[in-house]
Short mmCIF file of N, CA and C in Angstrom, two decimals:
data_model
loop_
_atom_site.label_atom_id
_atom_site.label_comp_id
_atom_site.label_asym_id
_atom_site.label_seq_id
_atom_site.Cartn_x
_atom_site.Cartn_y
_atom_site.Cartn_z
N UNK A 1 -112.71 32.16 -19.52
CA UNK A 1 -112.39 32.55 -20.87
C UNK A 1 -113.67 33.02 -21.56
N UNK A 2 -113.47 34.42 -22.53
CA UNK A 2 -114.45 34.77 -22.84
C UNK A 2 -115.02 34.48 -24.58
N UNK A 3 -116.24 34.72 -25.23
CA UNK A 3 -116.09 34.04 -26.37
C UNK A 3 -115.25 35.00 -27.01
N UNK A 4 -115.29 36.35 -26.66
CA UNK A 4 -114.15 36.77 -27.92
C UNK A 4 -112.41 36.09 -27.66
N UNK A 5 -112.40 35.37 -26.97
CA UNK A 5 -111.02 34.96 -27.10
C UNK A 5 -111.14 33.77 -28.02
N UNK A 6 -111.89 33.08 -28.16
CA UNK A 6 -112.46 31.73 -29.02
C UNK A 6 -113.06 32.33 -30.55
N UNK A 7 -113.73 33.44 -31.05
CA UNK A 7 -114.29 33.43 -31.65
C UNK A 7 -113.66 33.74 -32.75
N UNK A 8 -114.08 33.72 -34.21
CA UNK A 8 -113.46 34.05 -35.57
C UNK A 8 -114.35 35.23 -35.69
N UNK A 9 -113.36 36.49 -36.08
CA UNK A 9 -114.00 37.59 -36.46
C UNK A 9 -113.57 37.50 -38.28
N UNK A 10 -112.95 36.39 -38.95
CA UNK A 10 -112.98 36.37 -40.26
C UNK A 10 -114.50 35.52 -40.59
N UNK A 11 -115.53 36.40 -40.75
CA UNK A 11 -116.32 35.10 -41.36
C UNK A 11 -116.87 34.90 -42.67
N UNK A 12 -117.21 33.91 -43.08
CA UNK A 12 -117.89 34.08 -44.28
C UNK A 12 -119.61 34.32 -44.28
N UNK A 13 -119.51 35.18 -45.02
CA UNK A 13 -121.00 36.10 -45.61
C UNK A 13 -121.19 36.24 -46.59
N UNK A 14 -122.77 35.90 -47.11
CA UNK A 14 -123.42 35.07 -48.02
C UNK A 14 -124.53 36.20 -48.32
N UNK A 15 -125.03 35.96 -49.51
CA UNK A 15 -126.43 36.59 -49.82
C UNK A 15 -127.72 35.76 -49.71
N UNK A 16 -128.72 35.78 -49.62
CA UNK A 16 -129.67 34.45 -49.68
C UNK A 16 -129.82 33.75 -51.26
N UNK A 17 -129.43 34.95 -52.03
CA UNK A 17 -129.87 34.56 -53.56
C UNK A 17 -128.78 33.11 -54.10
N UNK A 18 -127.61 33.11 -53.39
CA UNK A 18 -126.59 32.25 -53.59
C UNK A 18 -127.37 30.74 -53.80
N UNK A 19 -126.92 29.89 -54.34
CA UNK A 19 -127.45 28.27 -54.60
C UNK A 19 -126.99 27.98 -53.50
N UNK A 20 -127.53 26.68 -53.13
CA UNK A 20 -126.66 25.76 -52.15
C UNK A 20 -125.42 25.29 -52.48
N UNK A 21 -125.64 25.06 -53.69
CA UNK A 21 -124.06 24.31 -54.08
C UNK A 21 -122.86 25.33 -53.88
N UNK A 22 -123.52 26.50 -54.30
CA UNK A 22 -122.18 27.86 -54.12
C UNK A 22 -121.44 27.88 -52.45
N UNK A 23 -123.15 27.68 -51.93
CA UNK A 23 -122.48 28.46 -50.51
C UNK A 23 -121.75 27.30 -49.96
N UNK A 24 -122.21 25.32 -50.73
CA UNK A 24 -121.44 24.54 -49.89
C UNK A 24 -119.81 24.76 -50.10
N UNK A 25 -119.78 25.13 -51.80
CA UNK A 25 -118.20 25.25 -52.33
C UNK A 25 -117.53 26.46 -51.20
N UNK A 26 -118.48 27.68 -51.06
CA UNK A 26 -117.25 28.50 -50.49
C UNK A 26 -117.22 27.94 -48.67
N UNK A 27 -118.00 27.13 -48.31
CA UNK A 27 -117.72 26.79 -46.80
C UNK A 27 -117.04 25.76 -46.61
N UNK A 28 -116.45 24.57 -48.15
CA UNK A 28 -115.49 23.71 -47.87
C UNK A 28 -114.16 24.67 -48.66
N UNK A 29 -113.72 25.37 -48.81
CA UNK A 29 -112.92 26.44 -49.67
C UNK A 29 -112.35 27.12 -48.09
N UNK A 30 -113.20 27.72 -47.83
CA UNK A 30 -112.50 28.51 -46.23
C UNK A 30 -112.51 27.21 -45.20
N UNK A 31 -113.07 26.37 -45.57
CA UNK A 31 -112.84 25.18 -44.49
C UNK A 31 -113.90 25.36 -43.05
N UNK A 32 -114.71 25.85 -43.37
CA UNK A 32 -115.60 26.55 -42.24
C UNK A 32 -117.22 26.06 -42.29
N UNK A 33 -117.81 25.59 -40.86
CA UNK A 33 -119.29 24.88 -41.55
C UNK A 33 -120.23 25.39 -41.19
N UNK A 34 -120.20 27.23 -41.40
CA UNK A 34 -121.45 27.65 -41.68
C UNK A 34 -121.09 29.12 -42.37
N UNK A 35 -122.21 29.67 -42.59
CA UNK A 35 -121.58 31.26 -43.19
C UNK A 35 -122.70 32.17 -42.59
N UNK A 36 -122.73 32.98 -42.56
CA UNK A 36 -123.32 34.00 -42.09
C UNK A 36 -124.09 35.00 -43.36
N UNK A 37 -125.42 34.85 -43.14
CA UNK A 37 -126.42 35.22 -44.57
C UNK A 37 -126.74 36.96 -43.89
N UNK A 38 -126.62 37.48 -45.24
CA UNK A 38 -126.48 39.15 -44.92
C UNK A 38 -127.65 39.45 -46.36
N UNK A 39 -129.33 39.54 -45.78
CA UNK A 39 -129.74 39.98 -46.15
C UNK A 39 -130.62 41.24 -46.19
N UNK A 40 -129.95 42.49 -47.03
CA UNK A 40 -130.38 43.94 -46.77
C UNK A 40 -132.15 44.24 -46.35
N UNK A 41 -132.68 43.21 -46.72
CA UNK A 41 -134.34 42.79 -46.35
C UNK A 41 -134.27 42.84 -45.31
N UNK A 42 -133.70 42.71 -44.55
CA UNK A 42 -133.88 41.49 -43.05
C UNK A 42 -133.61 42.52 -42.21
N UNK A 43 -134.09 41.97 -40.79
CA UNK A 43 -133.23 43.66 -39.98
C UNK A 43 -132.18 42.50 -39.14
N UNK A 44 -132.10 41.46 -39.50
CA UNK A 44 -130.87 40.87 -38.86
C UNK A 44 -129.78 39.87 -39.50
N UNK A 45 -128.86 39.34 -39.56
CA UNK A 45 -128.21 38.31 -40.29
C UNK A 45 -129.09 37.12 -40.00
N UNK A 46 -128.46 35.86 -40.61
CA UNK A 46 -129.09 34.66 -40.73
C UNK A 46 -127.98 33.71 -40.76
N UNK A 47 -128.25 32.26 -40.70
CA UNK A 47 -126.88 31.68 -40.62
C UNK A 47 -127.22 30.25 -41.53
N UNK A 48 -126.55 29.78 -42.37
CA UNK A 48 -127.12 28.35 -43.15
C UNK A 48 -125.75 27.52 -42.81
N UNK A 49 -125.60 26.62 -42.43
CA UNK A 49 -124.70 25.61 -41.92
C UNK A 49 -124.63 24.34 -42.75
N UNK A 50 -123.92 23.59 -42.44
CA UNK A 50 -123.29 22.32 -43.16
C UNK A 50 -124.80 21.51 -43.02
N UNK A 51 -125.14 21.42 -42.12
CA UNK A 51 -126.35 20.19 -41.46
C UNK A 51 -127.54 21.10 -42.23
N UNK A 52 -127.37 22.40 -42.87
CA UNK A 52 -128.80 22.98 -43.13
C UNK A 52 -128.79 22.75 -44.62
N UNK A 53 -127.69 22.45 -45.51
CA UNK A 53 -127.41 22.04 -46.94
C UNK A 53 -127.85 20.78 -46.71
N UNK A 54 -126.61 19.71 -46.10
CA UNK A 54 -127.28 17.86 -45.75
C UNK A 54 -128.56 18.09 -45.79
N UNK A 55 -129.50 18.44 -44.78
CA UNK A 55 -130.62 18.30 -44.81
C UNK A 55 -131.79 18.60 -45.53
N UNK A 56 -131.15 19.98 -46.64
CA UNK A 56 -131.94 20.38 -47.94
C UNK A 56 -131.99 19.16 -48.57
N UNK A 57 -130.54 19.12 -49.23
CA UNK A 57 -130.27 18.19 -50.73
C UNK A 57 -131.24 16.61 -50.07
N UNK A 58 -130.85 16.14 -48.88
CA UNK A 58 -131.47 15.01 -47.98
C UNK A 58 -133.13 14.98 -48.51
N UNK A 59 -133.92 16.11 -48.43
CA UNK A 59 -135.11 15.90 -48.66
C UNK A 59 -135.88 16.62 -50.11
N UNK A 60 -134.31 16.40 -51.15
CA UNK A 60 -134.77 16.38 -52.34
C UNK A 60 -134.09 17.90 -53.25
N UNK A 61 -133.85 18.56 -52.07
CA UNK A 61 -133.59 19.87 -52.64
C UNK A 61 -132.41 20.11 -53.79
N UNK A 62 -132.62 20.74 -55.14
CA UNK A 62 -131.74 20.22 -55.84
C UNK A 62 -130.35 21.37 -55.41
N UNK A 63 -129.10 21.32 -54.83
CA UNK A 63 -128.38 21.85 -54.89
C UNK A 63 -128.00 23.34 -55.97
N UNK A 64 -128.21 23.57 -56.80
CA UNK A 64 -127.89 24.26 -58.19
C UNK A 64 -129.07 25.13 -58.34
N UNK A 65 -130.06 24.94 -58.08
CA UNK A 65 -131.11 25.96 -57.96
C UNK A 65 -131.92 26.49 -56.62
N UNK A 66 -131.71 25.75 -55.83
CA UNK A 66 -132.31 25.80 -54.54
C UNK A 66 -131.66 27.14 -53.78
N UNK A 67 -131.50 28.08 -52.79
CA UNK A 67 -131.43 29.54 -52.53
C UNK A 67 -131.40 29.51 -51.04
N UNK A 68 -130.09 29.75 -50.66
CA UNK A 68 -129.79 29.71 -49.26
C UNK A 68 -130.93 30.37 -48.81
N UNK A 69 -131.33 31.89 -48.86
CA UNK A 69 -132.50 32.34 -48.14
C UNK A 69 -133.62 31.03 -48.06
N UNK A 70 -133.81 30.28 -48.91
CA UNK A 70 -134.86 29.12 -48.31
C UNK A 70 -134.37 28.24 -47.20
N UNK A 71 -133.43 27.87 -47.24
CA UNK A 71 -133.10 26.81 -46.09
C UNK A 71 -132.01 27.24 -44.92
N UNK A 72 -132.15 28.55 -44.60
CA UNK A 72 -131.41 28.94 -43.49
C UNK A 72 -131.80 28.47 -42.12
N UNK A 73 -130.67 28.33 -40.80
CA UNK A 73 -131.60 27.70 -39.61
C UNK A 73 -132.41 28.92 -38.98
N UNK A 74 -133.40 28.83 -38.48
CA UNK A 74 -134.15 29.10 -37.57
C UNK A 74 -134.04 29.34 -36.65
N UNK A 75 -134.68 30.48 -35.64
CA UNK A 75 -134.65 30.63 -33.99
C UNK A 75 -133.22 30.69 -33.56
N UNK A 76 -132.55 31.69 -34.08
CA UNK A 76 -130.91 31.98 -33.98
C UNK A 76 -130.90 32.37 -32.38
N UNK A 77 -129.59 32.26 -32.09
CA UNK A 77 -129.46 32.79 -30.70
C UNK A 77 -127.86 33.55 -30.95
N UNK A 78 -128.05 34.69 -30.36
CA UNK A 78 -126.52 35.19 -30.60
C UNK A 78 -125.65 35.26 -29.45
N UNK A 79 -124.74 34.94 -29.62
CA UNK A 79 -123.61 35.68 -28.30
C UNK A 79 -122.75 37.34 -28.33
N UNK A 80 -122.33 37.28 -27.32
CA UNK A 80 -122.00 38.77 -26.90
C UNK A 80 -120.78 38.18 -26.65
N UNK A 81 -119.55 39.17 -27.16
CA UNK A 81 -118.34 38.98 -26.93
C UNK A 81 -118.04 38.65 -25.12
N UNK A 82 -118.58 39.21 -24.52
CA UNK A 82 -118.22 38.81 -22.80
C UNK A 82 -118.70 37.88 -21.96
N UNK A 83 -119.33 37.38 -23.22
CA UNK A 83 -120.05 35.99 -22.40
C UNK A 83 -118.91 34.56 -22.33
N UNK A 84 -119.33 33.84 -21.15
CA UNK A 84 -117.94 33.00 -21.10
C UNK A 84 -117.91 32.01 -21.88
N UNK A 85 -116.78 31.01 -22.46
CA UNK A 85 -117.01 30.58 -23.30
C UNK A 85 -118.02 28.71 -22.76
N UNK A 86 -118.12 28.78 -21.24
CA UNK A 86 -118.93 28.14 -20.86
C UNK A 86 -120.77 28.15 -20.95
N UNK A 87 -121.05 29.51 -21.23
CA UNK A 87 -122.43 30.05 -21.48
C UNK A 87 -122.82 29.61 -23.05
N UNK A 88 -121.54 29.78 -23.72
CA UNK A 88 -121.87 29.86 -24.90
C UNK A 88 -122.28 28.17 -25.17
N UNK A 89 -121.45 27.60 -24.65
CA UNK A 89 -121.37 26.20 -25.36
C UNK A 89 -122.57 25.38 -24.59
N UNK A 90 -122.96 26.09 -23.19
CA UNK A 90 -124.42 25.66 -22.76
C UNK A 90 -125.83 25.76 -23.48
N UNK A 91 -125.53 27.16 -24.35
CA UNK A 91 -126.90 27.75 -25.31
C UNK A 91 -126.73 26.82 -26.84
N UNK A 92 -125.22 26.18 -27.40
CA UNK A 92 -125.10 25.87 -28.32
C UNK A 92 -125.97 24.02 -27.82
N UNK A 93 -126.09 23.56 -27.04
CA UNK A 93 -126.07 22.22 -26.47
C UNK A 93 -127.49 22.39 -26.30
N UNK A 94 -128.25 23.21 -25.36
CA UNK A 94 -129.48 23.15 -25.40
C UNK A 94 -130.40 23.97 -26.57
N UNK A 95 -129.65 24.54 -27.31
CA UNK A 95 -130.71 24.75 -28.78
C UNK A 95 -130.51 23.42 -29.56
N UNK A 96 -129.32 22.72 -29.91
CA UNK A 96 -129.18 22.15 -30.82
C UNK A 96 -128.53 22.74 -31.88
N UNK A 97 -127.09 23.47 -31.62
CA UNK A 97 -126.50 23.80 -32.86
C UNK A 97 -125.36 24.31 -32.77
N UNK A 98 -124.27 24.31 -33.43
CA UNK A 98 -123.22 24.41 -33.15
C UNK A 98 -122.23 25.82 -33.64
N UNK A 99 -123.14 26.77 -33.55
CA UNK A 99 -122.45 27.97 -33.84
C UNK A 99 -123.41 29.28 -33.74
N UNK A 100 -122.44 30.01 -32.86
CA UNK A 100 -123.67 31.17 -32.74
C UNK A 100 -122.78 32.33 -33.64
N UNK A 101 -123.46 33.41 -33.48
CA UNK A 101 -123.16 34.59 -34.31
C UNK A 101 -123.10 35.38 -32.98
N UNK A 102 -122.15 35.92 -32.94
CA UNK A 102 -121.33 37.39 -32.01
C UNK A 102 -121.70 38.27 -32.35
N UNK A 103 -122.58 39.05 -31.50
CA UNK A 103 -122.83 40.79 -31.62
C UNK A 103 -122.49 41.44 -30.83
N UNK A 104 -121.98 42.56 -30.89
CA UNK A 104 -121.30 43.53 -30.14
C UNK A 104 -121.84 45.02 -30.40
N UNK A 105 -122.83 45.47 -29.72
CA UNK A 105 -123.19 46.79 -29.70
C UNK A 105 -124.50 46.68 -31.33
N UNK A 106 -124.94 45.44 -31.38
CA UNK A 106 -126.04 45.50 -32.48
C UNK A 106 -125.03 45.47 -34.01
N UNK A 107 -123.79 45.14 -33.96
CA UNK A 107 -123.37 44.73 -34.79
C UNK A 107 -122.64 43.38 -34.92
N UNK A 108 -122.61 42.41 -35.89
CA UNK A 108 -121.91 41.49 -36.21
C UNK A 108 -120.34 41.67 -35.56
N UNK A 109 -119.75 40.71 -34.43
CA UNK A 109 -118.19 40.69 -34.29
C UNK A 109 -117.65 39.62 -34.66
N UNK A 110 -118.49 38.38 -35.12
CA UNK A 110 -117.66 37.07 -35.25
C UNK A 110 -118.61 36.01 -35.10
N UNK A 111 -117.93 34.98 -35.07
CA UNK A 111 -118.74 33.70 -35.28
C UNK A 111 -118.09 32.78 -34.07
N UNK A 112 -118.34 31.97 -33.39
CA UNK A 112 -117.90 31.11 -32.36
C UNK A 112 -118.67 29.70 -32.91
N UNK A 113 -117.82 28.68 -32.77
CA UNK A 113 -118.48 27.44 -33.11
C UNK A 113 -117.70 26.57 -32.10
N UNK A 114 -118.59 25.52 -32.08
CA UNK A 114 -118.21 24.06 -30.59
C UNK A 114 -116.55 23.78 -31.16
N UNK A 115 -116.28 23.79 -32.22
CA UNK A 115 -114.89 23.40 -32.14
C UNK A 115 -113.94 24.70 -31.56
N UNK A 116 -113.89 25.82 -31.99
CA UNK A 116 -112.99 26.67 -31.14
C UNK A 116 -113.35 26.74 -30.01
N UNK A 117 -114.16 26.57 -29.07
CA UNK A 117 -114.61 26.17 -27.42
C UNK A 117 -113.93 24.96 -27.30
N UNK A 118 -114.06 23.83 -28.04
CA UNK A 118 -113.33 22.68 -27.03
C UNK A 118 -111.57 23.22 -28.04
N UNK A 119 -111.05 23.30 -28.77
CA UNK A 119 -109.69 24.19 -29.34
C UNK A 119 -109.34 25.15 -27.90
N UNK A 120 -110.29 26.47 -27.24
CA UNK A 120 -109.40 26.78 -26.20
C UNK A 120 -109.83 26.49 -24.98
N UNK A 121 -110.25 25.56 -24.97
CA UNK A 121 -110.51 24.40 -23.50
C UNK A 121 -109.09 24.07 -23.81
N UNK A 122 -108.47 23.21 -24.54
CA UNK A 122 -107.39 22.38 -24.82
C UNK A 122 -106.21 23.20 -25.01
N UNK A 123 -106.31 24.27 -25.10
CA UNK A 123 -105.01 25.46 -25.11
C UNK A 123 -104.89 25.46 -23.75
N UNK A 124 -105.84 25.75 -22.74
CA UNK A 124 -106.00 25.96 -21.31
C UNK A 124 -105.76 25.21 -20.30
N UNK A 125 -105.86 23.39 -20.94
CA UNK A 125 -105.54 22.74 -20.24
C UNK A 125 -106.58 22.34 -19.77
N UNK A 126 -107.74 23.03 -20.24
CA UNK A 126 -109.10 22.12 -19.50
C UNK A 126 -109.25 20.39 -20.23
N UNK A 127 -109.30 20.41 -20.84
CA UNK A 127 -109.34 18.96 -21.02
C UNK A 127 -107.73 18.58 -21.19
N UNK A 128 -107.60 17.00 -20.63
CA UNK A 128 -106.47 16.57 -20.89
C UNK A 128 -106.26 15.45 -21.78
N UNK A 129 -105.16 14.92 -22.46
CA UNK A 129 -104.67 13.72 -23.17
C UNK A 129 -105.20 14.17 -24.51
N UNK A 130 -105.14 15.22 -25.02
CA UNK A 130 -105.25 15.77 -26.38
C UNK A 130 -104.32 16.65 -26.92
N UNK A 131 -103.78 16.35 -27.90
CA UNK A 131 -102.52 17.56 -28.12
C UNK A 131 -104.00 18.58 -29.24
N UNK A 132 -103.50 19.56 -28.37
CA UNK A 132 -104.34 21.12 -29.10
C UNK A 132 -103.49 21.42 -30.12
N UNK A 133 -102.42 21.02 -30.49
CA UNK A 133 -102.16 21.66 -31.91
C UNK A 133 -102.71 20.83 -33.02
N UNK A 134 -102.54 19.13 -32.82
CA UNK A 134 -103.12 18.55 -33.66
C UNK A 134 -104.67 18.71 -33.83
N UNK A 135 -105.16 20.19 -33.39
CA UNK A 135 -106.89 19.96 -34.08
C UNK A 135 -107.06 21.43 -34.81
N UNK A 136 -105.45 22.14 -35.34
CA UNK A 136 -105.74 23.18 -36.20
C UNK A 136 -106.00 23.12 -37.48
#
């Protein structure tokens, strides 16, 4: 199975100028725990996650003024829609993080995170004694 069969091509995208508190409201709002930072500066996207807010506000950062461009993660790694969804979840395990960003031809296709990998493991039948509908 490949990641574009796993991956969300709806994602959410952010500016860096956004507060933390904004970007935490719109990533519990879509229900989703990271967003994808689209800054026209940059020659690439960026990604700020659930664990990259925790760990701001954690070491003081005040939510309401603080600026996603400051606390985005670091040392991104992207996937390619044809990579399997076993590669992916090997690079997510040995970086330490649970969602890569999908490029396809140098553009953004989607977002893949550890829960839709083990979601179509469990459609597939790779893991057993879990009902896959109860984890939509």
């Amino acid at each position: 199975m490949q990641v574009s069969t796993g991956m969300s091509d709806r994602v959410l995208t952010v500016n860096p100028g956004l507060s933390l508190r904004d970007v935490a409201k719109a990533m519990a709002q879509r229900r989703v725990g990271a967003a994808v930072v689209i800054d026209p500066e940059q020659p690439g996207p960026g990604i700020i996650t659930e664990r990259d807010v925790l760990q701001s506000i954690a070491a003081g950062a005040d939510p309401g003024t603080e600026r996603v461009g400051d606390h985005l993660s670091s040392d991104l790694t992207f996937a390619a829609p044809d990579w399997s969804l076993e590669a992916a979840a090997e690079a997510m395990v040995r970086g330490g993080f649970r969602h890569l960003i999908v490029v396809d031809g140098g553009e953004m296709s989607g977002i893949l995170s550890m829960r839709d990998i083990v979601r179509c493991w469990l459609r597939q039948g790779s893991i057993q004694g879990v009902d896959a509908m109860s984890l939509q």
